[in-house]
GROMACS .gro file of C-alpha atoms in nm:
model
   80
    1UNK     CA    1  11.170  10.062   9.826
    2UNK     CA    2  11.151  10.225   9.479
    3UNK     CA    3  11.192  10.603   9.452
    4UNK     CA    4  10.834  10.651   9.334
    5UNK     CA    5  10.696  10.470   9.641
    6UNK     CA    6  10.916  10.671   9.876
    7UNK     CA    7  10.812  11.004   9.726
    8UNK     CA    8  10.447  10.899   9.721
    9UNK     CA    9  10.465  10.801  10.089
   10UNK     CA   10  10.631  11.130  10.180
   11UNK     CA   11  10.359  11.334  10.013
   12UNK     CA   12  10.078  11.121  10.155
   13UNK     CA   13  10.212  11.161  10.507
   14UNK     CA   14  10.254  11.537  10.468
   15UNK     CA   15   9.901  11.561  10.333
   16UNK     CA   16   9.766  11.373  10.637
   17UNK     CA   17   9.960  11.594  10.880
   18UNK     CA   18   9.855  11.917  10.714
   19UNK     CA   19  10.163  12.126  10.785
   20UNK     CA   20  10.493  12.129  10.975
   21UNK     CA   21  10.670  11.796  11.018
   22UNK     CA   22  11.024  11.749  11.143
   23UNK     CA   23  11.271  11.569  10.923
   24UNK     CA   24  11.334  11.319  11.202
   25UNK     CA   25  10.965  11.238  11.235
   26UNK     CA   26  10.935  11.185  10.860
   27UNK     CA   27  11.250  10.972  10.844
   28UNK     CA   28  11.106  10.747  11.116
   29UNK     CA   29  10.764  10.728  10.950
   30UNK     CA   30  10.901  10.650  10.603
   31UNK     CA   31  11.171  10.424  10.751
   32UNK     CA   32  11.464  10.591  10.578
   33UNK     CA   33  11.802  10.717  10.693
   34UNK     CA   34  11.815  11.096  10.711
   35UNK     CA   35  12.065  11.130  10.425
   36UNK     CA   36  11.843  10.915  10.200
   37UNK     CA   37  11.535  11.114  10.297
   38UNK     CA   38  11.712  11.443  10.223
   39UNK     CA   39  11.765  11.341   9.859
   40UNK     CA   40  11.391  11.286   9.816
   41UNK     CA   41  11.294  11.603  10.003
   42UNK     CA   42  11.526  11.812   9.788
   43UNK     CA   43  11.377  11.655   9.474
   44UNK     CA   44  11.019  11.718   9.586
   45UNK     CA   45  11.097  12.078   9.682
   46UNK     CA   46  11.267  12.142   9.347
   47UNK     CA   47  10.957  12.010   9.169
   48UNK     CA   48  10.729  12.231   9.381
   49UNK     CA   49  10.550  11.961   9.584
   50UNK     CA   50  10.666  12.075   9.928
   51UNK     CA   51  10.844  12.360  10.104
   52UNK     CA   52  11.147  12.312  10.325
   53UNK     CA   53  11.227  12.551  10.607
   54UNK     CA   54  11.548  12.554  10.807
   55UNK     CA   55  11.782  12.267  10.883
   56UNK     CA   56  11.887  12.077  11.192
   57UNK     CA   57  12.151  11.807  11.178
   58UNK     CA   58  12.171  11.817  10.801
   59UNK     CA   59  11.802  11.761  10.738
   60UNK     CA   60  11.543  12.028  10.673
   61UNK     CA   61  11.217  12.083  10.851
   62UNK     CA   62  10.924  12.049  10.616
   63UNK     CA   63  10.703  12.350  10.652
   64UNK     CA   64  10.419  12.247  10.423
   65UNK     CA   65  10.298  12.041  10.133
   66UNK     CA   66  10.215  12.277   9.848
   67UNK     CA   67   9.888  12.295   9.654
   68UNK     CA   68  10.062  12.111   9.373
   69UNK     CA   69  10.154  11.834   9.616
   70UNK     CA   70   9.804  11.822   9.762
   71UNK     CA   71   9.648  11.783   9.418
   72UNK     CA   72   9.882  11.497   9.336
   73UNK     CA   73   9.779  11.312   9.652
   74UNK     CA   74   9.408  11.388   9.621
   75UNK     CA   75   9.399  11.277   9.257
   76UNK     CA   76   9.622  10.976   9.330
   77UNK     CA   77   9.831  11.065   9.025
   78UNK     CA   78  10.193  11.032   9.122
   79UNK     CA   79  10.397  11.141   8.820
   80UNK     CA   80  10.731  11.295   8.899
   0.00000   0.00000   0.00000
């Protein structure tokens, strides 16, 4: 799956959930290995689309999608 699709799917899922999601849950939902998911989560956090909080087993817990991330999903404008 292309990077853009992966990142788009991550943000859409977080938007649906509303807040806290475990890294394991997200890895299962997006169908990625945890180390692959971590690369995308780090990118999205650096860009300000989500907030990471804590880490278990090398993967962070996602505490929330940010307003910037919500706007991207709601406007269906995925430009990274």
